C-alpha positions as a Markdown table, in Angstrom:
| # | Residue | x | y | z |
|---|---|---|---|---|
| 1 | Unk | 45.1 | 88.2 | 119.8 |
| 2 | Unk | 47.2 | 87.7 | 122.8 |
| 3 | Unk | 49.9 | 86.8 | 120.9 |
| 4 | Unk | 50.3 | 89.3 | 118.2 |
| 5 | Unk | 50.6 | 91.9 | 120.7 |
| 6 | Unk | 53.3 | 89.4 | 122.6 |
| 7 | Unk | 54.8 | 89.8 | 119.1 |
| 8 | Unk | 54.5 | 93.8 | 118.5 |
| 9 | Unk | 56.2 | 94.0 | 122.4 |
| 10 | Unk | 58.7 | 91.7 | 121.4 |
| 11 | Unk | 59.9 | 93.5 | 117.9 |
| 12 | Unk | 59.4 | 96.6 | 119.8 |
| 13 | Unk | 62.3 | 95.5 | 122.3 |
| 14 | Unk | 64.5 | 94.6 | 119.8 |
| 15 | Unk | 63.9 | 97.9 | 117.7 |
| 16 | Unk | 64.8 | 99.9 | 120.8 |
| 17 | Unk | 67.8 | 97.7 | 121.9 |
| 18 | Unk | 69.3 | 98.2 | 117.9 |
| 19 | Unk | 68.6 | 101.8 | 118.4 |
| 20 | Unk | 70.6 | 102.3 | 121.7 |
| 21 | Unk | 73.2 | 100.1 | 120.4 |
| 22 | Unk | 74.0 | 101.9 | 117.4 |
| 23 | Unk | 73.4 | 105.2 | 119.8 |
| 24 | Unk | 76.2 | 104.0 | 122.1 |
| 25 | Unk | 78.8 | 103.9 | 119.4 |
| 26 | Unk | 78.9 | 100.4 | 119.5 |
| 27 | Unk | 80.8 | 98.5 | 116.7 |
| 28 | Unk | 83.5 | 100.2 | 117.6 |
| 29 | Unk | 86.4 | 98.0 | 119.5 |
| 30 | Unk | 88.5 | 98.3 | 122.1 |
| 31 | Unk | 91.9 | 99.0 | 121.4 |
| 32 | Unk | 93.3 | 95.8 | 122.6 |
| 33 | Unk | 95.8 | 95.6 | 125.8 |
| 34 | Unk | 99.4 | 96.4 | 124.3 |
| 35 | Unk | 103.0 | 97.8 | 125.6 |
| 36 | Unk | 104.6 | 99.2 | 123.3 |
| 37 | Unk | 108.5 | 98.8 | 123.6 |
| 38 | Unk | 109.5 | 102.7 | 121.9 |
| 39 | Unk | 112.9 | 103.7 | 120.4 |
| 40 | Unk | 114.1 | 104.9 | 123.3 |
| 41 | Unk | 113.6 | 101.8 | 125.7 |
| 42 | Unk | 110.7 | 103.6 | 127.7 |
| 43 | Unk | 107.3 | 101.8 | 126.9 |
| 44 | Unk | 103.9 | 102.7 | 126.6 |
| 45 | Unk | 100.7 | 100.5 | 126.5 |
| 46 | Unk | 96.9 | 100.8 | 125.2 |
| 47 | Unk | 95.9 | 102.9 | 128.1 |
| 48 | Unk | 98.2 | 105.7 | 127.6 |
| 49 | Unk | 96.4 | 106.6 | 124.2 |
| 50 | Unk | 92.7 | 107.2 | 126.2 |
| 51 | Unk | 92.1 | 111.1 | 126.0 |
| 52 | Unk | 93.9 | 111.6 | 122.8 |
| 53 | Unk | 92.8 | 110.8 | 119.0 |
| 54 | Unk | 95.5 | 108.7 | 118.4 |
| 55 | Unk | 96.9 | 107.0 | 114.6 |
| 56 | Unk | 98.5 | 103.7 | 114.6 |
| 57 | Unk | 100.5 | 102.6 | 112.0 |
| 58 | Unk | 102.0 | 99.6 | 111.8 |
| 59 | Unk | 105.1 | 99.8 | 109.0 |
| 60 | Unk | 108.7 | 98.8 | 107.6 |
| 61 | Unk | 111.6 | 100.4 | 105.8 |
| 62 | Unk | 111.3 | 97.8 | 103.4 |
| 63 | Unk | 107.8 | 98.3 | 102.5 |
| 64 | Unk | 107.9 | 101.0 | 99.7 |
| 65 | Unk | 104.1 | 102.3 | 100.3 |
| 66 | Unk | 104.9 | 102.9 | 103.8 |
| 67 | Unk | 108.0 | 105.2 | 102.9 |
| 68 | Unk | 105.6 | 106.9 | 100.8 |
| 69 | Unk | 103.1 | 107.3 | 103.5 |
| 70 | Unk | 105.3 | 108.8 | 106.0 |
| 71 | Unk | 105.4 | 112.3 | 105.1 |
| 72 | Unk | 101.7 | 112.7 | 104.9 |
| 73 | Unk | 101.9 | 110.9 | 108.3 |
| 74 | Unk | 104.5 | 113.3 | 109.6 |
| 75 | Unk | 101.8 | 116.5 | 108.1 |
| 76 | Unk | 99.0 | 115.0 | 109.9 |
| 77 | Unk | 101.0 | 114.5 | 112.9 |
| 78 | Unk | 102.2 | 118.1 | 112.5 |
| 79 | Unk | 98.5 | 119.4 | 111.8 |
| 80 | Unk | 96.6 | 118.0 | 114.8 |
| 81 | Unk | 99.7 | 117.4 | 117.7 |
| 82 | Unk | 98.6 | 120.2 | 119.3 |
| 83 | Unk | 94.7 | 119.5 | 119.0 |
| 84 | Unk | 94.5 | 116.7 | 121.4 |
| 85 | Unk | 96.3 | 114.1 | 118.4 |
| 86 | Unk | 98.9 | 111.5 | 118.7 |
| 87 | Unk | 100.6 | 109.4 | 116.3 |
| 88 | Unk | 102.3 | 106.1 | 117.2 |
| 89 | Unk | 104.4 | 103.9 | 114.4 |
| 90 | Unk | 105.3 | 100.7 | 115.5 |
| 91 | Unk | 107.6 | 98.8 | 113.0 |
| 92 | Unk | 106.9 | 95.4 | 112.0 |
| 93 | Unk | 109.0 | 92.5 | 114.1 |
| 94 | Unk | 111.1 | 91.5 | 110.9 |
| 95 | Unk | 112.4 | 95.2 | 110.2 |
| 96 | Unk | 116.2 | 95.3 | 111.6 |
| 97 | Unk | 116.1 | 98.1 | 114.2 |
| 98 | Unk | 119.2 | 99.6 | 112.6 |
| 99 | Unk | 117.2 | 100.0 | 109.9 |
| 100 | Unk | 113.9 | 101.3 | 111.7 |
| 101 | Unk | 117.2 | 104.0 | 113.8 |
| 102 | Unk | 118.1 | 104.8 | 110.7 |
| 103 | Unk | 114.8 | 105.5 | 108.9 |
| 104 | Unk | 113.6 | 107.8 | 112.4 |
| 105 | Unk | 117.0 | 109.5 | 112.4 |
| 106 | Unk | 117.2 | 110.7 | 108.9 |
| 107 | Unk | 113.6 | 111.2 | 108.1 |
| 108 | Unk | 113.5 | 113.4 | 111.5 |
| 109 | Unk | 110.0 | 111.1 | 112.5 |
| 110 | Unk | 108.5 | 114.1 | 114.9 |
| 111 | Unk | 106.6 | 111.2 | 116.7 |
| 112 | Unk | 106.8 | 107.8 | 119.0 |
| 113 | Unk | 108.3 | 105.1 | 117.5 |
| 114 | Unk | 107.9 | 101.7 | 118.6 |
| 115 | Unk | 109.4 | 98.4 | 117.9 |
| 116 | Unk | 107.6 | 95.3 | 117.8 |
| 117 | Unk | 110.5 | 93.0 | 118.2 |
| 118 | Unk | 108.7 | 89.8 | 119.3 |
| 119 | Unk | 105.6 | 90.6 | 116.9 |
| 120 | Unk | 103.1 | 89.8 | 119.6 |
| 121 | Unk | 101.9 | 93.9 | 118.9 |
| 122 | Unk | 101.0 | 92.9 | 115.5 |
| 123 | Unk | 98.9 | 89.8 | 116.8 |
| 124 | Unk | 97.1 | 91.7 | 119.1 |
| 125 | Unk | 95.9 | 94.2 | 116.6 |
| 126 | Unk | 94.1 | 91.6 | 114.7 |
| 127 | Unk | 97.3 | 90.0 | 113.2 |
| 128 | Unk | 98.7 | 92.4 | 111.3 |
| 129 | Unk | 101.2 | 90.9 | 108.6 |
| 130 | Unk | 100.2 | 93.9 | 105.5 |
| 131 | Unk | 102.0 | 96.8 | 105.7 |
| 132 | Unk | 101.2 | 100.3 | 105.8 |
| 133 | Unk | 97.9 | 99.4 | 108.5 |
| 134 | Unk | 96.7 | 102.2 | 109.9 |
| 135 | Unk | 94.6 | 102.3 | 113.4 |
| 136 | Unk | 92.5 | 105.3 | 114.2 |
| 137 | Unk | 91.9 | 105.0 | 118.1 |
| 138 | Unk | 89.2 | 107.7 | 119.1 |
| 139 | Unk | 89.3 | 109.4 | 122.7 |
| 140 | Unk | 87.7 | 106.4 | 124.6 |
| 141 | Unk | 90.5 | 103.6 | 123.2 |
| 142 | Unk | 88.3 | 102.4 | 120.7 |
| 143 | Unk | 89.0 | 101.8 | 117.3 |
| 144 | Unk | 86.8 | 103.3 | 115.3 |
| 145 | Unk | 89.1 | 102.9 | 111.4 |
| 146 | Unk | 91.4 | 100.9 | 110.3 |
| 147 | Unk | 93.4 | 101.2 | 106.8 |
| 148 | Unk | 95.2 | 98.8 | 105.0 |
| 149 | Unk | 97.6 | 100.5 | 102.9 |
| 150 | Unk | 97.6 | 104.2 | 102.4 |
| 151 | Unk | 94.6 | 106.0 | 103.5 |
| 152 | Unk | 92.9 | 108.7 | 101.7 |
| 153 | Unk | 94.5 | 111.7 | 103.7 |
| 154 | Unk | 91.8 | 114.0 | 103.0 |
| 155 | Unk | 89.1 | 111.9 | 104.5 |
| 156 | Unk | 91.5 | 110.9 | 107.8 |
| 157 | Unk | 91.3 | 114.3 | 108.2 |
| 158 | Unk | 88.2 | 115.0 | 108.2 |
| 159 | Unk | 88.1 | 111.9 | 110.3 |
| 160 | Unk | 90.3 | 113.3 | 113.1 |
| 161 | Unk | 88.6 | 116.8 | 113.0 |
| 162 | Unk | 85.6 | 115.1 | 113.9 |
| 163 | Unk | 86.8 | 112.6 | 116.7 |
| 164 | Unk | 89.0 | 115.8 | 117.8 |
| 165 | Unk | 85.1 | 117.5 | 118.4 |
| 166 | Unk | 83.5 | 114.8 | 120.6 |
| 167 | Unk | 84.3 | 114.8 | 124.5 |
| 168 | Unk | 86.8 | 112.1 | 125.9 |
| 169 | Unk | 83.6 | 110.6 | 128.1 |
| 170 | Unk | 81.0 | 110.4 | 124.9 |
């Protein structure tokens, strides 16, 4: 008898230990610990993006699907940059920065651009080597969706209208 209730207490535990996991948000990862080397020489790392919904991309000019991507990036971008939403493209470590100039300049690219020259960025974001990926990082740093190729716009925005919503600390 003794040990069916040892039992009950035990599954009991692990009912409520599932329940405040799941609760705390948890699943979701940590951005991992990046500095990002941007267009203009200045750099920016993992931390900078707490406080702000922020959308990762990782692209090239060469990669037709990405060029594609980009103006819905660039609406999105538009839609929610004043919300509390941030937009950082970092270009894949075999796309000649000429090119990756070029693209920002004549597209007019309203957000930061990064280059991963040494493609140690790409590693760190769970070894990226497809192109369009797409990180969503919520308030906290976490990542709480990641894409590979072009995401379903209409959804990300619902997405970002809800990670907009919740407080920085949640």
């Amino acid at each position: 008898m003794a040990s069916k209730h040892w039992i009950a207490g035990i599954v009991a535990a692990a009912v409520i230990g599932v329940g405040a996991w799941v609760y705390s948000g948890a699943g979701q990862t940590a951005a991992p610990q990046s500095t990002f080397v941007l267009l203009d020489g200045s750099q920016k790392t993992t931390a900078d993006l707490k406080g702000k919904v922020t959308l990762v991309n990782f692209w090239a000019t060469s990669c037709t699907t990405c060029v594609a991507e980009m103006p819905e990036i660039i609406s999105t971008y538009q839609k929610y940059q004043g919300k509390g939403f941030d937009t950082l493209a970092v270009a894949m470590s075999y796309d000649p920065p000429s090119y990756v100039v070029n693209f920002v300049e004549s597209r007019k690219l309203p957000f930061q651009v990064a280059l991963d020259n040494t493609g140690n960025v790409a590693k760190a974001w769970g070894d990226v080597q497809l192109t369009p990926t797409t990180f969503i990082v919520n308030k906290r740093g976490e990542i709480v969706k990641s894409y590979i190729g072009a995401p379903d716009f209409e959804q990300l925005h619902k997405l970002i209208e809800k990670l907009l919503a919740e407080p920085a600390n949640a």
